[in-house]
Amino acid sequence: MIKLNINDETSRLRSVILGTAKSNGGVPALEDAYDPKSMLYIKANSYPREEDMVNEIEAVEEVFNKYGVQVFRPKLIEDYNQIFTRDIGFVIDDIFIKANILPDREQEIEAIEHILAQIDSDKIIRFPEEAHIEGGDVMPVGDYILVGVYREEDYSDYIIARTNMLAVEFLQKTFPEKKVMSFNLRKSNVNPYENALHLDCCFQPVGEKYAILHKNGFLIEEEYEWLLNHFGKENVFEIDSDEMFSMNSNIFSISQNVVISERNFTRLNTWLRSKGITVEEVPYAEISKQEGLLRCSTLPLIRE
């Protein structure tokens, strides 16, 4: 049996579900795209090729193997995008929460049932259908659970609004000993430079005390300021809109001392190394064209 344990983003990783790009389904029709970045590359006829994305994910698996991380993979669904496992679920403490994702993506959860079967069924829950939530919006940080949401009245107008306040309320009920805090994110159906699809598109803790942060991803400045003060301005790496577009905040920690990052994130990777953090660089620029990167395509199950 798999004994789940996730309390933060940076403790030593022992077990993870890594997405797959095999039989990805080709280039979607423009009207079937879920986010403005994918739309941009579909229009430009430069949507990522399956072969390139497969190679990028395999490069990540090689890093996991290097550090002795147990890697699970979804069962393959023909002609279906299964890259972003973080969307379909997440773990807090020893509880696996199935995400209430877009209905068209329900098969992705079914494709990891062989993994969930190795977890105590009492430790797997799902919120009510109206409580929308995806793993990219959920960030466990010690005593806190930080959650990206969209609180505005036009929530239903945004396909890229994935987590609502009902889900925040259910998180608090499920984990009463935690402090659950929500952060109102900036959304755009058309401009990928102005769209924080999930919280991990504009924020992520890294190392022992550091964080990556993009101010414009937050609609309420006081909420951005809370994060800045929580980590300390001197410990925060601020990214600009171009770096947010490239998904610099969506790297992935194997431990407090080791991260996996995209090889083109020169400024970020240099800063991380200056803080004594080992950076395992991988190619991931093609996958990023779908508005997701390393955190999006990994679902941690066990950290020490």
Coordinates of C-alpha atoms in Angstrom, one line a residue:
M1 CA 0.0 0.0 0.0
I2 CA 1.0 3.6 -0.6
K3 CA 1.1 5.6 2.6
L4 CA 0.6 9.2 1.4
N5 CA 2.4 12.1 3.0
I6 CA 2.6 15.6 1.6
N7 CA 2.9 18.6 3.9
D8 CA 4.8 21.1 1.7
E9 CA 6.3 21.6 -1.7
T10 CA 10.0 21.1 -1.0
S11 CA 10.6 18.1 1.4
R12 CA 12.4 15.1 0.0
L13 CA 10.3 13.5 -2.7
R14 CA 9.9 9.7 -2.6
S15 CA 6.9 8.9 -4.8
V16 CA 5.2 10.8 -7.7
I17 CA 2.8 10.4 -10.6
L18 CA 4.3 11.7 -13.8
G19 CA 2.1 12.5 -16.8
T20 CA 2.6 11.1 -20.2
A21 CA 2.6 12.7 -23.7
K22 CA 2.3 9.4 -25.6
S23 CA -0.7 9.2 -28.0
N24 CA -1.4 12.8 -27.2
G25 CA -4.1 13.3 -29.7
G26 CA -2.5 15.7 -32.1
V27 CA -3.3 19.4 -32.5
P28 CA -6.6 20.3 -31.0
A29 CA -9.1 22.5 -32.9
L30 CA -9.0 26.1 -31.8
E31 CA -12.5 25.9 -30.2
D32 CA -11.4 22.9 -28.1
A33 CA -8.4 24.6 -26.5
Y34 CA -8.7 25.2 -22.8
D35 CA -6.4 28.2 -22.3
P36 CA -5.1 31.3 -24.2
K37 CA -1.5 30.0 -24.5
S38 CA -2.5 26.9 -26.3
M39 CA -4.7 29.0 -28.6
L40 CA -1.7 31.2 -29.4
Y41 CA 0.4 28.3 -30.6
I42 CA -2.5 26.6 -32.5
K43 CA -3.0 29.9 -34.4
A44 CA 0.7 30.2 -35.1
N45 CA 0.9 26.6 -36.4
S46 CA 3.6 25.9 -33.8
Y47 CA 1.7 23.7 -31.4
P48 CA 4.1 21.1 -29.8
R49 CA 4.8 17.8 -31.5
E50 CA 4.1 14.6 -29.6
E51 CA 7.7 13.4 -30.2
D52 CA 9.2 16.5 -28.6
M53 CA 6.9 16.3 -25.6
V54 CA 7.5 12.6 -25.0
N55 CA 11.3 13.4 -25.0
E56 CA 10.8 16.2 -22.5
I57 CA 8.8 14.1 -20.0
E58 CA 11.3 11.2 -20.3
A59 CA 14.1 13.7 -19.4
V60 CA 12.2 14.4 -16.2
E61 CA 11.8 10.7 -15.4
E62 CA 15.5 10.3 -15.8
V63 CA 16.1 12.9 -13.2
F64 CA 13.7 11.2 -10.8
N65 CA 15.5 7.9 -11.4
K66 CA 18.8 9.6 -10.6
Y67 CA 17.5 10.6 -7.2
G68 CA 15.8 7.3 -6.4
V69 CA 12.2 8.6 -6.7
Q70 CA 9.4 6.1 -7.3
V71 CA 7.6 7.0 -10.5
F72 CA 4.1 6.0 -11.4
R73 CA 2.6 6.6 -14.8
P74 CA -1.1 6.9 -16.0
K75 CA -2.5 4.1 -18.1
L76 CA -2.5 5.2 -21.7
I77 CA -5.6 6.5 -23.3
E78 CA -5.4 6.6 -27.1
D79 CA -5.4 10.1 -28.6
Y80 CA -5.8 11.9 -25.3
N81 CA -3.8 14.5 -23.5
Q82 CA -2.6 13.1 -20.2
I83 CA 0.4 15.4 -19.5
F84 CA -0.9 17.5 -16.6
T85 CA -1.5 15.1 -13.7
R86 CA -1.5 17.9 -11.1
D87 CA -4.9 19.0 -12.5
I88 CA -6.6 15.8 -11.6
G89 CA -5.7 15.4 -8.0
F90 CA -3.5 16.4 -5.1
V91 CA -2.4 15.1 -1.7
I92 CA -2.5 17.0 1.6
D93 CA -1.1 15.1 4.7
D94 CA -2.3 11.5 4.0
I95 CA -5.4 12.4 2.0
F96 CA -5.8 12.1 -1.8
I97 CA -8.3 14.6 -3.1
K98 CA -9.7 13.9 -6.6
A99 CA -10.1 17.2 -8.4
N100 CA -13.3 18.3 -9.9
I101 CA -11.9 19.0 -13.3
L102 CA -13.4 20.0 -16.6
P103 CA -15.9 17.2 -17.5
D104 CA -14.1 16.5 -20.8
R105 CA -11.0 15.4 -18.7
E106 CA -12.7 12.9 -16.4
Q107 CA -10.9 10.0 -18.2
E108 CA -7.6 11.3 -16.8
I109 CA -8.7 10.4 -13.3
E110 CA -9.8 6.9 -14.5
A111 CA -6.3 6.4 -16.0
I112 CA -4.7 6.6 -12.5
E113 CA -7.2 4.2 -10.8
H114 CA -4.6 1.5 -10.8
I115 CA -2.4 3.8 -8.6
L116 CA -5.3 4.9 -6.4
A117 CA -6.1 1.2 -5.8
Q118 CA -2.9 1.0 -3.8
I119 CA -4.1 3.7 -1.4
D120 CA -6.5 3.1 1.5
S121 CA -9.9 4.0 0.1
D122 CA -10.7 5.9 3.3
K123 CA -7.9 8.2 2.4
I124 CA -9.4 9.2 -1.0
I125 CA -12.1 11.8 -1.1
R126 CA -13.8 14.0 -3.6
F127 CA -15.6 17.3 -3.0
P128 CA -19.2 17.9 -4.1
E129 CA -19.5 18.6 -7.9
E130 CA -20.2 22.3 -7.3
A131 CA -16.9 22.7 -5.4
H132 CA -14.5 23.3 -8.3
I133 CA -10.8 22.6 -7.6
E134 CA -7.6 21.6 -9.4
G135 CA -4.3 20.6 -8.0
G136 CA -2.4 23.5 -9.6
D137 CA -4.3 25.9 -7.4
V138 CA -3.5 24.1 -4.1
M139 CA -0.2 24.8 -2.3
P140 CA 0.5 23.1 1.1
V141 CA 3.0 25.2 3.0
G142 CA 3.5 23.8 6.5
D143 CA 0.5 24.9 8.6
Y144 CA -1.0 26.7 5.6
I145 CA -2.9 25.5 2.6
L146 CA -2.6 28.3 0.0
V147 CA -5.3 28.2 -2.7
G148 CA -5.6 30.1 -6.0
V149 CA -9.2 31.0 -6.8
Y150 CA -11.3 33.4 -8.9
R151 CA -13.9 35.2 -6.7
E152 CA -15.4 37.6 -9.3
E153 CA -19.1 37.4 -10.4
D154 CA -18.1 36.5 -13.9
Y155 CA -16.5 33.2 -12.8
S156 CA -18.6 31.2 -15.2
D157 CA -17.3 33.2 -18.2
Y158 CA -13.8 31.9 -17.7
I159 CA -12.9 28.4 -18.7
I160 CA -9.5 29.1 -17.1
A161 CA -11.2 29.7 -13.7
R162 CA -10.7 26.3 -12.1
T163 CA -11.1 26.7 -8.4
N164 CA -13.9 28.4 -6.5
M165 CA -14.6 29.5 -2.9
L166 CA -16.9 26.5 -2.2
A167 CA -13.8 24.3 -2.7
V168 CA -11.9 26.5 -0.3
E169 CA -14.6 26.0 2.3
F170 CA -14.5 22.3 1.9
L171 CA -10.7 22.3 2.2
Q172 CA -11.0 24.1 5.5
K173 CA -13.6 21.6 6.8
T174 CA -11.4 18.7 5.7
F175 CA -8.3 20.0 7.3
P176 CA -9.5 22.1 10.3
E177 CA -6.0 22.2 11.8
K178 CA -4.7 24.0 8.8
K179 CA -5.0 27.7 7.9
V180 CA -6.6 27.8 4.5
M181 CA -6.0 31.1 2.6
S182 CA -7.3 32.0 -0.8
F183 CA -5.7 34.3 -3.4
N184 CA -7.8 35.9 -6.1
L185 CA -6.0 35.3 -9.5
R186 CA -6.0 37.4 -12.6
K187 CA -7.8 35.6 -15.5
S188 CA -7.9 36.1 -19.2
N189 CA -9.4 33.9 -21.8
V190 CA -7.4 35.5 -24.6
N191 CA -4.2 37.0 -23.3
P192 CA -1.7 34.4 -21.9
Y193 CA 0.5 37.2 -20.5
E194 CA -2.4 38.3 -18.3
N195 CA -3.7 34.9 -17.3
A196 CA -2.7 33.0 -14.1
L197 CA -4.3 29.7 -14.9
H198 CA -3.4 28.3 -11.5
L199 CA -1.7 29.6 -8.4
D200 CA 1.5 27.8 -9.4
C201 CA 1.6 29.9 -12.5
C202 CA 2.5 33.0 -10.4
F203 CA 3.8 31.6 -7.1
Q204 CA 5.8 28.7 -5.7
P205 CA 7.9 28.0 -2.6
V206 CA 11.4 26.7 -3.2
G207 CA 14.4 25.7 -1.0
E208 CA 14.3 26.2 2.8
K209 CA 12.8 29.7 2.8
Y210 CA 12.5 31.1 -0.7
A211 CA 9.7 31.7 -3.2
I212 CA 9.1 32.6 -6.8
L213 CA 6.4 35.3 -7.3
H214 CA 4.7 37.2 -10.0
K215 CA 2.8 40.3 -8.7
N216 CA 0.5 40.8 -11.7
G217 CA -0.9 37.3 -11.3
F218 CA -2.8 38.5 -8.2
L219 CA -6.0 40.7 -8.5
I220 CA -5.6 42.0 -4.9
E221 CA -2.3 43.6 -4.0
E222 CA -2.7 42.9 -0.3
E223 CA -2.8 39.1 -1.0
Y224 CA 0.4 39.4 -3.0
E225 CA 1.9 41.5 -0.2
W226 CA 1.0 38.7 2.3
L227 CA 3.1 36.2 0.3
L228 CA 5.9 38.7 0.0
N229 CA 6.0 39.4 3.7
H230 CA 5.5 35.7 4.7
F231 CA 8.7 34.7 2.8
G232 CA 10.5 38.0 3.2
K233 CA 11.2 40.3 0.3
E234 CA 14.9 39.4 0.4
N235 CA 13.9 35.7 -0.2
V236 CA 11.6 36.2 -3.1
F237 CA 12.5 35.9 -6.8
E238 CA 10.2 38.2 -8.7
I239 CA 9.4 37.2 -12.3
D240 CA 8.1 39.5 -15.0
S241 CA 5.2 38.9 -17.4
D242 CA 7.5 37.3 -20.0
E243 CA 8.9 34.9 -17.4
M244 CA 5.4 34.2 -16.2
F245 CA 4.4 33.4 -19.7
S246 CA 7.3 31.0 -20.0
M247 CA 6.2 29.5 -16.6
N248 CA 9.2 30.2 -14.5
S249 CA 7.2 29.7 -11.3
N250 CA 6.2 26.2 -12.4
I251 CA 9.4 24.3 -11.6
F252 CA 9.5 21.3 -9.3
S253 CA 11.3 20.5 -6.1
I254 CA 12.8 17.1 -5.4
S255 CA 14.1 18.4 -2.1
Q256 CA 15.0 21.7 -0.4
N257 CA 18.4 21.4 -2.1
V258 CA 17.4 20.1 -5.6
V259 CA 14.9 21.4 -8.2
I260 CA 14.0 20.4 -11.7
S261 CA 13.8 23.5 -14.0
E262 CA 13.5 24.4 -17.6
R263 CA 17.0 24.8 -19.2
N264 CA 16.1 28.2 -20.7
F265 CA 15.2 29.8 -17.4
T266 CA 18.7 31.4 -17.2
R267 CA 17.9 34.2 -14.7
L268 CA 16.0 32.0 -12.4
N269 CA 18.4 29.1 -12.5
T270 CA 21.3 31.4 -11.8
W271 CA 19.5 32.8 -8.8
L272 CA 18.6 29.3 -7.5
R273 CA 22.2 28.2 -7.7
S274 CA 23.3 31.4 -5.9
K275 CA 21.1 30.1 -3.0
G276 CA 22.9 26.8 -2.9
I277 CA 20.2 24.9 -4.7
T278 CA 21.2 22.2 -7.3
V279 CA 19.3 22.8 -10.5
E280 CA 18.6 19.8 -12.8
E281 CA 17.9 21.4 -16.1
V282 CA 15.6 19.7 -18.6
P283 CA 14.1 20.8 -21.9
Y284 CA 10.4 21.6 -21.4
A285 CA 9.7 24.5 -23.7
E286 CA 7.4 22.6 -25.9
I287 CA 5.1 21.3 -23.2
S288 CA 5.0 24.9 -21.8
K289 CA 3.1 25.9 -24.9
Q290 CA 0.0 24.3 -23.3
E291 CA 0.3 26.6 -20.3
G292 CA 1.8 24.0 -18.0
L293 CA 5.2 23.1 -16.9
L294 CA 7.0 20.8 -14.4
R295 CA 4.7 21.2 -11.4
C296 CA 1.7 20.8 -13.6
S297 CA 2.8 17.4 -14.9
T298 CA 3.8 15.9 -11.6
L299 CA 1.5 14.7 -8.7
P300 CA 3.6 14.0 -5.6
L301 CA 2.3 11.2 -3.3
I302 CA 5.1 10.9 -0.7
R303 CA 7.5 13.4 0.7
E304 CA 9.6 12.8 3.8

